[in-house]
Short mmCIF file of C-alpha atoms and ligand atoms in Angstrom, two decimals:
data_model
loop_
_atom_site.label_atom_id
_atom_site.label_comp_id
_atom_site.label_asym_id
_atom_site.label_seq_id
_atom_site.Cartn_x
_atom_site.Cartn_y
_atom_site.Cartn_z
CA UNK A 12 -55.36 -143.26 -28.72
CA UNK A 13 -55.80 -144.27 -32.38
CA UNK A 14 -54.72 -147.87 -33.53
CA UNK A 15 -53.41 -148.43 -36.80
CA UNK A 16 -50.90 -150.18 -39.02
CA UNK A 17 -48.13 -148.07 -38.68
CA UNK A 18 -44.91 -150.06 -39.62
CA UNK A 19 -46.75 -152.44 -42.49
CA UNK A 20 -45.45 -151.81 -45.68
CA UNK A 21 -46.13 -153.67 -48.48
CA UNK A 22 -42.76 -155.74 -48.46
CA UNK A 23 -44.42 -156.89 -44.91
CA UNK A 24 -43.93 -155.64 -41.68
CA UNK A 25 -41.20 -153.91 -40.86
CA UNK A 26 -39.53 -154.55 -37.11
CA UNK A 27 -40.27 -151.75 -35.04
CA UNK A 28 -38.46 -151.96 -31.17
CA UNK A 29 -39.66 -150.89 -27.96
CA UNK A 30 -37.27 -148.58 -26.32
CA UNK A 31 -36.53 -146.92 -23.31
CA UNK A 32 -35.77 -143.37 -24.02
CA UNK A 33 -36.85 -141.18 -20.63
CA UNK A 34 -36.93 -141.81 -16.88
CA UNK A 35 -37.56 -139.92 -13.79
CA UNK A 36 -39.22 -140.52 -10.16
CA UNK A 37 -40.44 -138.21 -7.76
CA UNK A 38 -40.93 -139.13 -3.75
CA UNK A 39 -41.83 -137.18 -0.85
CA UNK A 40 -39.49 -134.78 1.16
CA UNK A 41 -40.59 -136.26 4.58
CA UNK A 42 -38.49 -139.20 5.68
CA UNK A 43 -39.68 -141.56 8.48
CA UNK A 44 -36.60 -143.66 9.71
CA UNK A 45 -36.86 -146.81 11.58
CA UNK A 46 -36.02 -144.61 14.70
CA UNK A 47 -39.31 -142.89 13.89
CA UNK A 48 -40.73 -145.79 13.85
CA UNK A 49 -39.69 -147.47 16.78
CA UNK A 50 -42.20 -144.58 18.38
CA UNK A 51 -45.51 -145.85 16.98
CA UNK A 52 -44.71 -149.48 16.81
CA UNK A 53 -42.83 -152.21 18.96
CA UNK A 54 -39.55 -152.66 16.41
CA UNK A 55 -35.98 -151.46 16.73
CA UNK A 56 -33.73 -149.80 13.85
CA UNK A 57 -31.84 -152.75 14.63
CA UNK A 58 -34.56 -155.19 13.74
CA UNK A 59 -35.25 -153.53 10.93
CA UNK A 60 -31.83 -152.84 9.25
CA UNK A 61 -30.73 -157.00 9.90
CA UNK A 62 -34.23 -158.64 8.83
CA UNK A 63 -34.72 -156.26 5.71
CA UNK A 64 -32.08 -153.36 4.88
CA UNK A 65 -34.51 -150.99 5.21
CA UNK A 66 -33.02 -147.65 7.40
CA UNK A 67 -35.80 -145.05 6.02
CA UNK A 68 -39.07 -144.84 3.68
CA UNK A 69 -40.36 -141.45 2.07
CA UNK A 70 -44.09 -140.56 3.65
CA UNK A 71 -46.66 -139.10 1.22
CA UNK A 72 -47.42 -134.75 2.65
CA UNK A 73 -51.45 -134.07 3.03
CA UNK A 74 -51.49 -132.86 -0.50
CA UNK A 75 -49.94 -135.33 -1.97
CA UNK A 76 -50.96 -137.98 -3.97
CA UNK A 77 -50.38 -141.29 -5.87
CA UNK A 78 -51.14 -139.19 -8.69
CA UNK A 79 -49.51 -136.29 -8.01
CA UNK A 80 -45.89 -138.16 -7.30
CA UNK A 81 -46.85 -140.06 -10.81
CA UNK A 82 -47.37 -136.80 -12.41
CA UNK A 83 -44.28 -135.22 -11.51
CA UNK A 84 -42.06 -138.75 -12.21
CA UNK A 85 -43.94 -138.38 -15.64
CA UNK A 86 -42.94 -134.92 -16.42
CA UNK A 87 -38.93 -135.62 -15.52
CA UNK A 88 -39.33 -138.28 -17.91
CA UNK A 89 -40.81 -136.23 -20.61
CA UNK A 90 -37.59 -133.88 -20.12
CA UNK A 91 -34.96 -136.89 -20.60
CA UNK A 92 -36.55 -137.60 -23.81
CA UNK A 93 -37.31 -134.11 -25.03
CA UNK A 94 -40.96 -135.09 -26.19
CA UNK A 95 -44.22 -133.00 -26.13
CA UNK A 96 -47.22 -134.46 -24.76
CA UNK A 97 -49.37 -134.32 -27.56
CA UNK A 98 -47.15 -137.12 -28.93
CA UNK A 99 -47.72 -139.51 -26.07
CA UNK A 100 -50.36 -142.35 -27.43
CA UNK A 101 -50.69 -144.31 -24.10
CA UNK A 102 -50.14 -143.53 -20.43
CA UNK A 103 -50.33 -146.52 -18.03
CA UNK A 104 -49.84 -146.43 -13.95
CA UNK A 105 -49.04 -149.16 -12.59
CA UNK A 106 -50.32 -149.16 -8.51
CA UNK A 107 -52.05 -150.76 -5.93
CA UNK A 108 -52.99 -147.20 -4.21
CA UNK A 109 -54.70 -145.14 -6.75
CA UNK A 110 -56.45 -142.01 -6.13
CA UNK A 111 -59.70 -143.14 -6.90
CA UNK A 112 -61.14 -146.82 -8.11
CA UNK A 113 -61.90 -143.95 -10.92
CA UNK A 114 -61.37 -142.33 -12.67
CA UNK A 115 -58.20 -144.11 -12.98
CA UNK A 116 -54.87 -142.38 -11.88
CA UNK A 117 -53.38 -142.90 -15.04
CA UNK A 118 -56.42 -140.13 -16.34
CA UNK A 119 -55.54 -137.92 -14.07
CA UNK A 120 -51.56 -138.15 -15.36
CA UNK A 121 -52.93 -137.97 -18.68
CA UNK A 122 -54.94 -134.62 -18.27
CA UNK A 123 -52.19 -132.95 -16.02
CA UNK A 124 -49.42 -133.59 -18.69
CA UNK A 125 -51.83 -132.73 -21.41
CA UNK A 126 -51.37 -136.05 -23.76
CA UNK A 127 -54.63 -134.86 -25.04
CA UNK A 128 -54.03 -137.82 -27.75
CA UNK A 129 -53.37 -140.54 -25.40
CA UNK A 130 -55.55 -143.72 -23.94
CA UNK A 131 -54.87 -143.77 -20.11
CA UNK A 132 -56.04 -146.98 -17.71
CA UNK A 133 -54.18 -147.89 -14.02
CA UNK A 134 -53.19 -151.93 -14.10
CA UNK A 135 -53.35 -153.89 -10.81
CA UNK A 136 -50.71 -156.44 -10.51
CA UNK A 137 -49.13 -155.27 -7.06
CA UNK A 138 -45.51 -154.82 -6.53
CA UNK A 139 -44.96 -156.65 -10.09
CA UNK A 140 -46.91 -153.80 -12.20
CA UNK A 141 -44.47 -151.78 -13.62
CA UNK A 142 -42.86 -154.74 -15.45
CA UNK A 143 -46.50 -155.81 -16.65
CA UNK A 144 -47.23 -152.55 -17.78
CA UNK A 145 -44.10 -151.94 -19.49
CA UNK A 146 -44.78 -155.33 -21.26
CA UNK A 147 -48.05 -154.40 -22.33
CA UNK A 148 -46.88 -150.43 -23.67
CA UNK A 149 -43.74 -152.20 -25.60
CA UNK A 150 -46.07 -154.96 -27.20
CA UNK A 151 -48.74 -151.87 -28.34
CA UNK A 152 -45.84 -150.38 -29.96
CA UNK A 153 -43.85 -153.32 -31.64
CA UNK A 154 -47.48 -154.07 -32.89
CA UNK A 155 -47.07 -150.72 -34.64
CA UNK A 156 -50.48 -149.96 -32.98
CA UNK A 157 -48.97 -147.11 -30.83
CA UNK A 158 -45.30 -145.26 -31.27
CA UNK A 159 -44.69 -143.72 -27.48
CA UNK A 160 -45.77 -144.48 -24.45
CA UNK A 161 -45.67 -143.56 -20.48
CA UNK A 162 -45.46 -146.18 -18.19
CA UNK A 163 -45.82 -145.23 -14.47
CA UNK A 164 -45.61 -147.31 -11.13
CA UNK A 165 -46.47 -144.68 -8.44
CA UNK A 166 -47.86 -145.71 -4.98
CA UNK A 167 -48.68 -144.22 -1.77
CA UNK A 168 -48.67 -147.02 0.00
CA UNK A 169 -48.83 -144.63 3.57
CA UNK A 170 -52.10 -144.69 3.44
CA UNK A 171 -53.21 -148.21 3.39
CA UNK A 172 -50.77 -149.81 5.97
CA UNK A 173 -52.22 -150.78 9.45
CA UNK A 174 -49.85 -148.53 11.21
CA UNK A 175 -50.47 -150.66 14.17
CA UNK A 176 -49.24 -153.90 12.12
CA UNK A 177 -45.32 -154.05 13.15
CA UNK A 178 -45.28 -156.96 10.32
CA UNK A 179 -46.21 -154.89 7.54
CA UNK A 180 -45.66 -150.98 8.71
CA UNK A 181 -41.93 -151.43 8.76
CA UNK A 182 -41.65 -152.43 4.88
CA UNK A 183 -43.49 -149.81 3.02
CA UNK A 184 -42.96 -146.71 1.65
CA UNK A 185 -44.41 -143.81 -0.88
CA UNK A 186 -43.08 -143.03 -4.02
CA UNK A 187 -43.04 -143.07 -8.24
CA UNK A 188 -41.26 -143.76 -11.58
CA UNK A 189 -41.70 -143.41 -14.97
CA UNK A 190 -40.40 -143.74 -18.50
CA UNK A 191 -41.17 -142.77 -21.93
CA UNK A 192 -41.30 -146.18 -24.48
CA UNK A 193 -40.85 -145.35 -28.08
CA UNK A 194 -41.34 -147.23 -31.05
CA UNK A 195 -37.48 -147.29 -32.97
CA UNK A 196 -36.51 -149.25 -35.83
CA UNK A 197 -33.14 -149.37 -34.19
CA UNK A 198 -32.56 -153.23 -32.57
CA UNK A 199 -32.74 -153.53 -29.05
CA UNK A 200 -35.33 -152.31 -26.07
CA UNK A 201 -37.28 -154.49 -24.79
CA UNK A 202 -36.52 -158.25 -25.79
CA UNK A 203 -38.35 -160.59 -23.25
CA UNK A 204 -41.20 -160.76 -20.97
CA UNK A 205 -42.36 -163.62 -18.65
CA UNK A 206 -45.50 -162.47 -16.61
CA UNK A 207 -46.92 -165.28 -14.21
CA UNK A 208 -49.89 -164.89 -11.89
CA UNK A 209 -50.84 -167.78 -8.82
CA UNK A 210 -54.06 -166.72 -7.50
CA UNK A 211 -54.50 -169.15 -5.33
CA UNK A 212 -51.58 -167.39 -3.01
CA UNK A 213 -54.11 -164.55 -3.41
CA UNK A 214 -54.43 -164.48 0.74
CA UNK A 215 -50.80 -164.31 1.33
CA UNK A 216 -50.76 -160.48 0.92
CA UNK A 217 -53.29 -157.48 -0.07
CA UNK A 218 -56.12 -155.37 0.48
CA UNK A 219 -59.42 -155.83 0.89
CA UNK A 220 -61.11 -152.97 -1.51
CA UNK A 221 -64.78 -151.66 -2.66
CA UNK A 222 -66.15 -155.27 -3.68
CA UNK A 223 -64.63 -157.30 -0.53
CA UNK A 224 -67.25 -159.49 1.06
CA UNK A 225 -67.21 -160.62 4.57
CA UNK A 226 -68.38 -163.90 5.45
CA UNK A 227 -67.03 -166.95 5.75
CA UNK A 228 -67.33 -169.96 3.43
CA UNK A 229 -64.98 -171.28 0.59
CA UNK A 230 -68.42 -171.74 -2.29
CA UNK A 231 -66.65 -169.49 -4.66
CA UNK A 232 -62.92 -169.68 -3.65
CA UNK A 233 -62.18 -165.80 -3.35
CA UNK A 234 -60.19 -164.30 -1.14
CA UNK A 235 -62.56 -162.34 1.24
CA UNK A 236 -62.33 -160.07 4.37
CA UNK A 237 -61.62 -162.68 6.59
CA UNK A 238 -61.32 -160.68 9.68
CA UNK A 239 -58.67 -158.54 7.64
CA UNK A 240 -59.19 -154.55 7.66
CA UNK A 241 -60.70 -152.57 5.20
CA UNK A 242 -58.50 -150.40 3.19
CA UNK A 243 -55.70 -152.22 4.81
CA UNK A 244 -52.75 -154.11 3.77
CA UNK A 245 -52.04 -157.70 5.29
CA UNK A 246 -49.91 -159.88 4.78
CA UNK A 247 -47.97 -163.43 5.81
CA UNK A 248 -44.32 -162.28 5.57
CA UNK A 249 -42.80 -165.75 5.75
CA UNK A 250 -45.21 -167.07 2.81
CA UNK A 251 -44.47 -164.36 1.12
CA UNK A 252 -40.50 -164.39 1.38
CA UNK A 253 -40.46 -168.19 0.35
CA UNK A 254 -42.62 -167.67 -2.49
CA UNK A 255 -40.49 -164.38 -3.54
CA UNK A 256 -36.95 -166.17 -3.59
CA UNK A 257 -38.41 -168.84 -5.57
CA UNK A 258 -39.39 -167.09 -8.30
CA UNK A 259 -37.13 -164.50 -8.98
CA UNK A 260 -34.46 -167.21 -10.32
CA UNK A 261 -36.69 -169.03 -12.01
CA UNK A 262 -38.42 -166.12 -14.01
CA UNK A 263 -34.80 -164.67 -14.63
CA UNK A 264 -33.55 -167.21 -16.37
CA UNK A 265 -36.56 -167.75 -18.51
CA UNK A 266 -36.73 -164.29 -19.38
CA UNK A 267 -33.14 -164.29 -20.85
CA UNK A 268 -33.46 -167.89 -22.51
CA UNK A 269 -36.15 -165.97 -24.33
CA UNK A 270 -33.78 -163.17 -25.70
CA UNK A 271 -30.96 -165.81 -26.31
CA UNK A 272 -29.11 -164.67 -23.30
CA UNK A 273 -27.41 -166.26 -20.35
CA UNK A 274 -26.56 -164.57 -17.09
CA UNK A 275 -23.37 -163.96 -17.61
CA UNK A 276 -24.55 -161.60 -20.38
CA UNK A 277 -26.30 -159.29 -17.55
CA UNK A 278 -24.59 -156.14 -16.33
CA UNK A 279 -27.48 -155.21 -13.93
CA UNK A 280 -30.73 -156.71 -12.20
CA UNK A 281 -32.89 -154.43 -11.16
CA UNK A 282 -35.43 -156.47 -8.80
CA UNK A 283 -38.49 -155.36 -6.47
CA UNK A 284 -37.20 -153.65 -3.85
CA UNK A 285 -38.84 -155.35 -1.07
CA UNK A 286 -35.97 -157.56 1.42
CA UNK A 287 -31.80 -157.46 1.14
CA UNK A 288 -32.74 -160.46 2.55
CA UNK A 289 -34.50 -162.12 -0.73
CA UNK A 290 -32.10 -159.91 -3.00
CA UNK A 291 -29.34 -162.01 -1.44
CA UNK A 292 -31.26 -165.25 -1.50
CA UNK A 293 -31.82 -164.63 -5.47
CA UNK A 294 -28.03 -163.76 -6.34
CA UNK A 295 -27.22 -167.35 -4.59
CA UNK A 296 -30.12 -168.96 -6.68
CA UNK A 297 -28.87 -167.18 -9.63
CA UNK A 298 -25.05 -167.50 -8.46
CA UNK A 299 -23.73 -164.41 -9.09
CA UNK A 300 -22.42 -161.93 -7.19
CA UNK A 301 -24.89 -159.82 -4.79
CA UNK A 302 -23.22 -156.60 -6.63
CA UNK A 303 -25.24 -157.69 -9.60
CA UNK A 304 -28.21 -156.39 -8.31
CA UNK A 305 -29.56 -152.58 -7.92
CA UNK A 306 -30.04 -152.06 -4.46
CA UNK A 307 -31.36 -148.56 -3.41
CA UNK A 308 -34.00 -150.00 -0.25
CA UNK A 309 -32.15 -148.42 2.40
CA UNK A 310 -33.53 -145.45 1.61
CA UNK A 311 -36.87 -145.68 0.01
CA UNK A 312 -38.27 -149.02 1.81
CA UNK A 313 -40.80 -151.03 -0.33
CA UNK A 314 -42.58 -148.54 -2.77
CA UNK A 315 -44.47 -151.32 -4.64
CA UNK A 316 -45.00 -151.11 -8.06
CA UNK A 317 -42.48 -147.81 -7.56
CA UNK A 318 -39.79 -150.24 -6.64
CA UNK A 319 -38.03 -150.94 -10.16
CA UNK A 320 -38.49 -147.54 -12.18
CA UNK A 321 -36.96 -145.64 -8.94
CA UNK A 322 -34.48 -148.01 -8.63
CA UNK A 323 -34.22 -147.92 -12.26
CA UNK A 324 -33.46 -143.89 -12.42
CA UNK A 325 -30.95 -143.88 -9.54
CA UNK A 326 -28.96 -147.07 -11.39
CA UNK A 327 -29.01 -144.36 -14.80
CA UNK A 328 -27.65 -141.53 -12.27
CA UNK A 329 -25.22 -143.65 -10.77
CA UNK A 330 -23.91 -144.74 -14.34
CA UNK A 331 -24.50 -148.46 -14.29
CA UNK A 332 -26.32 -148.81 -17.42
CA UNK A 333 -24.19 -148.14 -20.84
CA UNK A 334 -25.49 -148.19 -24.47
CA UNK A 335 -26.43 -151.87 -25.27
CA UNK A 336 -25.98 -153.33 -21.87
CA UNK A 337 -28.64 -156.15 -21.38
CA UNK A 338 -30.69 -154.85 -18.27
CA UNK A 339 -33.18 -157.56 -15.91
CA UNK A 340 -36.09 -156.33 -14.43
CA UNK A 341 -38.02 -158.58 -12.03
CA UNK A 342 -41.01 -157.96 -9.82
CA UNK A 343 -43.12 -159.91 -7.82
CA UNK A 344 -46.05 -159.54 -5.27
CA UNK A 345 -49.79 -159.45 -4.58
CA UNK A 346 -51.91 -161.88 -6.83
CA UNK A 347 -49.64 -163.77 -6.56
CA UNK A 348 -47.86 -162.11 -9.29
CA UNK A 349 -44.61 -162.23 -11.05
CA UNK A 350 -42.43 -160.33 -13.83
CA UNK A 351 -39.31 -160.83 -15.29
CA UNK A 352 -38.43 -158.70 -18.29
CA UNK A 353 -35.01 -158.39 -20.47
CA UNK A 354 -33.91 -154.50 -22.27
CA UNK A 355 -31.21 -153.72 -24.07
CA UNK A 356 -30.60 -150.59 -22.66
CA UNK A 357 -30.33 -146.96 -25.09
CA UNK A 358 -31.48 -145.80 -27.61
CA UNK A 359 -30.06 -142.82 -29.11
CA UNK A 360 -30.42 -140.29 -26.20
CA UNK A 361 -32.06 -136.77 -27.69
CA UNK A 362 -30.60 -133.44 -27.63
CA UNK A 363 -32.43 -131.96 -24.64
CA UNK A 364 -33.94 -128.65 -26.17
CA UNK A 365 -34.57 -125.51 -24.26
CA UNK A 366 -37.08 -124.37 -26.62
CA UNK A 367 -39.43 -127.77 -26.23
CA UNK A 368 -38.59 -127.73 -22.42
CA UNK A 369 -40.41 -124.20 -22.29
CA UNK A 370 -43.26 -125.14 -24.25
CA UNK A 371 -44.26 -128.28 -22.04
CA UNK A 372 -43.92 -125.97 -18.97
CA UNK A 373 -46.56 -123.82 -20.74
CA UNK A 374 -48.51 -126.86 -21.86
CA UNK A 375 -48.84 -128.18 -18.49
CA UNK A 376 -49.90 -124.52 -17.00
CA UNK A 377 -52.34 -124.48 -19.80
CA UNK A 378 -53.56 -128.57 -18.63
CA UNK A 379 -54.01 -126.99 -15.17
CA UNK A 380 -55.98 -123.93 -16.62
CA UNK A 381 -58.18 -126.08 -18.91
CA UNK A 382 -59.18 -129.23 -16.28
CA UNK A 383 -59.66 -126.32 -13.77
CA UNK A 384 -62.31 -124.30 -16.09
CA UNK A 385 -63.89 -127.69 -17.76
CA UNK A 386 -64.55 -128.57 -13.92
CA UNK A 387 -65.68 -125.16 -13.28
CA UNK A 388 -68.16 -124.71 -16.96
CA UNK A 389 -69.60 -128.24 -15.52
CA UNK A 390 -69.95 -126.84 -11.99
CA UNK A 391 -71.98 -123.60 -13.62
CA UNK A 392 -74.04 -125.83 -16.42
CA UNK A 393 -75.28 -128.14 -13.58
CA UNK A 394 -76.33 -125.08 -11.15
CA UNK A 395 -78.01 -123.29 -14.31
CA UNK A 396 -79.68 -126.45 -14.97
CA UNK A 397 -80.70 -127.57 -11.58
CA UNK A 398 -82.61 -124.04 -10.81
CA UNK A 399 -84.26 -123.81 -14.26
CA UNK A 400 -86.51 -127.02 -13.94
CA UNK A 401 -87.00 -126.31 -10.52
CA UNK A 402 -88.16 -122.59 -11.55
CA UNK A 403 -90.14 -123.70 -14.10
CA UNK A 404 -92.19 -125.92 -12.01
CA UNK A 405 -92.89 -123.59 -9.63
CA UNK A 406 -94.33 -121.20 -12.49
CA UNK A 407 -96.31 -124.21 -13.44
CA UNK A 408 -97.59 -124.64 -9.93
CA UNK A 409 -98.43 -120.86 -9.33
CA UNK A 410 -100.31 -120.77 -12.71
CA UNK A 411 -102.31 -123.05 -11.20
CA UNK A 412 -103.13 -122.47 -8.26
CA UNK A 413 -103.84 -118.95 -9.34
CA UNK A 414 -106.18 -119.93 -11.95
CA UNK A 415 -107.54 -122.52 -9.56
CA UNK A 416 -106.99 -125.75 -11.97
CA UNK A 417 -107.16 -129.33 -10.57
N1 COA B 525 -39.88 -155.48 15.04
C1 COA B 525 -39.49 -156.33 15.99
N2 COA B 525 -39.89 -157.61 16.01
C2 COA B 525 -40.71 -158.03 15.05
C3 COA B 525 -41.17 -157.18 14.02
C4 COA B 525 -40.72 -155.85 14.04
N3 COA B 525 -41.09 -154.96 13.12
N4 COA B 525 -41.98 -157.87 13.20
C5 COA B 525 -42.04 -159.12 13.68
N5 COA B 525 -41.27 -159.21 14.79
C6 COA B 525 -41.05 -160.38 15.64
C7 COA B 525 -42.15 -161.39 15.52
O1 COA B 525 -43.21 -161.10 16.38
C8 COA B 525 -41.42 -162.66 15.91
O2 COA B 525 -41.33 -162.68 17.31
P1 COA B 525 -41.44 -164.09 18.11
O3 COA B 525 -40.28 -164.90 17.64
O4 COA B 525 -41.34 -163.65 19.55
O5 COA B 525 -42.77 -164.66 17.73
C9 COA B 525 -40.01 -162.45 15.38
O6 COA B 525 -39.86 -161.04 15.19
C10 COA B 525 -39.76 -163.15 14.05
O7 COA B 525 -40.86 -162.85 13.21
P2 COA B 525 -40.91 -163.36 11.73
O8 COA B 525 -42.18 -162.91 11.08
O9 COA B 525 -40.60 -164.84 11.69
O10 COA B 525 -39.67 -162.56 11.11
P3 COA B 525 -38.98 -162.75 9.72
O11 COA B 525 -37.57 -163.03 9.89
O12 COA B 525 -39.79 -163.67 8.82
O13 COA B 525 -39.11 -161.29 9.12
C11 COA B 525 -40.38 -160.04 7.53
C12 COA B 525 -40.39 -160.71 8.89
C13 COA B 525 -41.75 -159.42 7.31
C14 COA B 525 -39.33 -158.96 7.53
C15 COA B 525 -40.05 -161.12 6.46
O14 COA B 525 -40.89 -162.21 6.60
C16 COA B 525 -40.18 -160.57 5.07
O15 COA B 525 -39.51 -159.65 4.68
N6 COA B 525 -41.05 -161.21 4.27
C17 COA B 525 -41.27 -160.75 2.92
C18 COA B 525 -42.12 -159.52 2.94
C19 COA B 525 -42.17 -158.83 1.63
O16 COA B 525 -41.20 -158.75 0.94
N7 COA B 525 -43.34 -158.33 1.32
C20 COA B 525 -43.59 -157.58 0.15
C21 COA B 525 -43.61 -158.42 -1.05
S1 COA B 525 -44.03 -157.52 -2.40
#
């Protein structure tokens, strides 16, 4: 990624707007329904289905990955907006659940689309990433710093729930979305961003990591282990539900004072999908109709910072989002964090090309070929290099010992 001045002419600075112009998601084929469910842990569909809407979540196969379901969300978003790669300046992935502490998943994405031009980093701000990162990608390009970006919330959150946890296990789910940002000097995109953090609700929900300490004492005011598990996600679900409900109204309606807006402007909120429960508590704090809202948790569960860009794609699908419709995105979760952003929605949607669809599918062969054979050149070098100092101190040794030197 190279920053510049792009967009400064000499009559000043000329608007540039972040839009929206690809989206896709990817989640597993395996579906666990509550009825599963109700076989490892103590719950009921019933339970489940009145406390939180949730009837299924997608489950992450043994070779797949945070990064892998990012990946292929990426690459359906590259399609929508007909770009190549090497165009992409930026990828960011927005999770809680990434491969590896690093390299960082967003690398990963990076080399498997081959955006062999592009500055990749994963952002932690739990379930209200994706809105963060988005809000980060569009200010990089209204700067004029960057011109297109991939922003990424991808999660498989399968893998760090306490399966023995009824509290938590019920909620979760595995799954990605992306979209392409590009810089257009066309009005509209992304208007307004609030982005709000309360660490000191950082025990009400997360998981304890590489750095966690476990004693007990308050001398530096972190969060630590506190008897909770490794690896594991906890969480106080009533703390967590107040805190939620109060925040999604009040972000909302900063958000859109900030773009000159009023609710009555919206045609769709797209919030966290984490409770029917606090979707319906937020339309009465916001009072509008519950129908205002994208709703797609009966299927998918909570997929974390996956929640709004797969809700996000389904609402495009399902034709609820028209040329210059004002759009509301709102997240909020671990930190504590929260996210409310306003988009005019479309910009001129691209002539999808059969020609550049063909040569991404050969990029991303040749992106498999090349991280495969860098790994593999390292794998030889290192080998080659471990035997030859060994060898030559050996020689060194023999020479010795044959000549009968101290
Ligand atoms: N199945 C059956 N019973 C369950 C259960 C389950 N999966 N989980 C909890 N219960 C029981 C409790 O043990 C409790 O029983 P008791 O009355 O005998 O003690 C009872 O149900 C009520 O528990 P409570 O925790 O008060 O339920 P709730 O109405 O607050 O619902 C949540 C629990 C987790 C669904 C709810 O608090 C919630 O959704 N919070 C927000 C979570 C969230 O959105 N997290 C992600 C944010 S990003």
């Amino acid at each position: 990624m190279v920053t510049n001045n792009r967009g400064v002419s000499p009559a000043g600075p000329a608007r540039i707007y972040a839009h929206i112009v690809g989206w896709g998601m990817a989640v597993p084929d395996q579906i666990m329904t509550n009825d599963d469910l109700a076989l490892l842990v103590d719950t009921t569909d019933e339970w489940i289905t009145q406390r939180t809407g949730i009837k299924q979540r997608r489950i992450a196969g043994e070779t797949e990955t945070t990064a892998t379901l990012g990946l292929k969300a990426a690459r359906r978003a590259l399609d929508v907006a007909d770009i190549m790669p090497e165009t992409i300046d930026m990828v960011v992935v927005a999770t809680s659940t990434p491969d590896h502490i690093f390299p960082s998943t967003a690398s990963l994405i990076q080399a498997g689309l081959a955006a062999n031009r592009a500055g990749a980093f994963d952002l932690s701000a739990a379930c209200s990433g994706w809105v963060y990162a988005v809000q980060m990608a569009a200010q990089a390009i209204q700067s004029g710093a960057i011109k297109t970006a991939v922003v990424i919330g991808a999660e498989t959150m399968s893998r760090v729930l306490d399966w023995q946890d009824r509290g938590t296990c019920i909620l979760f789910g595995d799954g990605a979305g992306a979209v392409v940002l590009q810089g257009s000097p066309n009005p509209g995109g992304v208007l307004s961003a609030v982005l709000r953090s309360d660490g000191t609700g950082g025990d009400v929900l997360g998981i304890p990591s590489v750095g966690t300490i476990d004693y007990v004492g308050d001398d530096v005011g972190l969060p630590e282990l506190n008897g909770h598990k490794f690896s594991k996600m906890h969480m106080n679900g009533g703390e967590t539900f107040k805190f939620a409900t109060r925040v999604i109204g009040e972000s909302v309606t900063q958000a859109l004072e900030m773009a000159n807006l009023t609710i009555r402007d919206v045609k769709l909120i797209i919030p966290h999908q984490a409770n029917l429960r606090i979707i319906n508590a937020a339309a009465r704090s916001l009072k509008v109709d519950e129908g205002l809202f994208m709703c797609n948790l009966d299927k998918y569960g909570n997929t974390s910072a996956a929640s709004i860009p797969i809700a996000l794609v389904e609402a495009v699908e399902q034709g609820r989002l028209k040329q210059g419709d004002p759009v509301v995105f709102v997240g909020f979760g671990g930190g504590l964090t929260w996210a409310s952003m306003v988009v005019r929605w479309g910009a001129p949607m691209p002539e999808a090309g059969a020609f550049k669809k063909q040569r991404r599918a050969l990029t991303y062969s040749w992106a498999r070929f090349r991280s495969r054979f860098a790994r593999w050149t390292r794998q030889f070098n290192q080998t080659v290099n471990r035997v030859r100092p060994e060898q030559g101190r050996i020689e060194r040794l023999r020479h010795r010992i044959d000549r009968k030197l101290p």
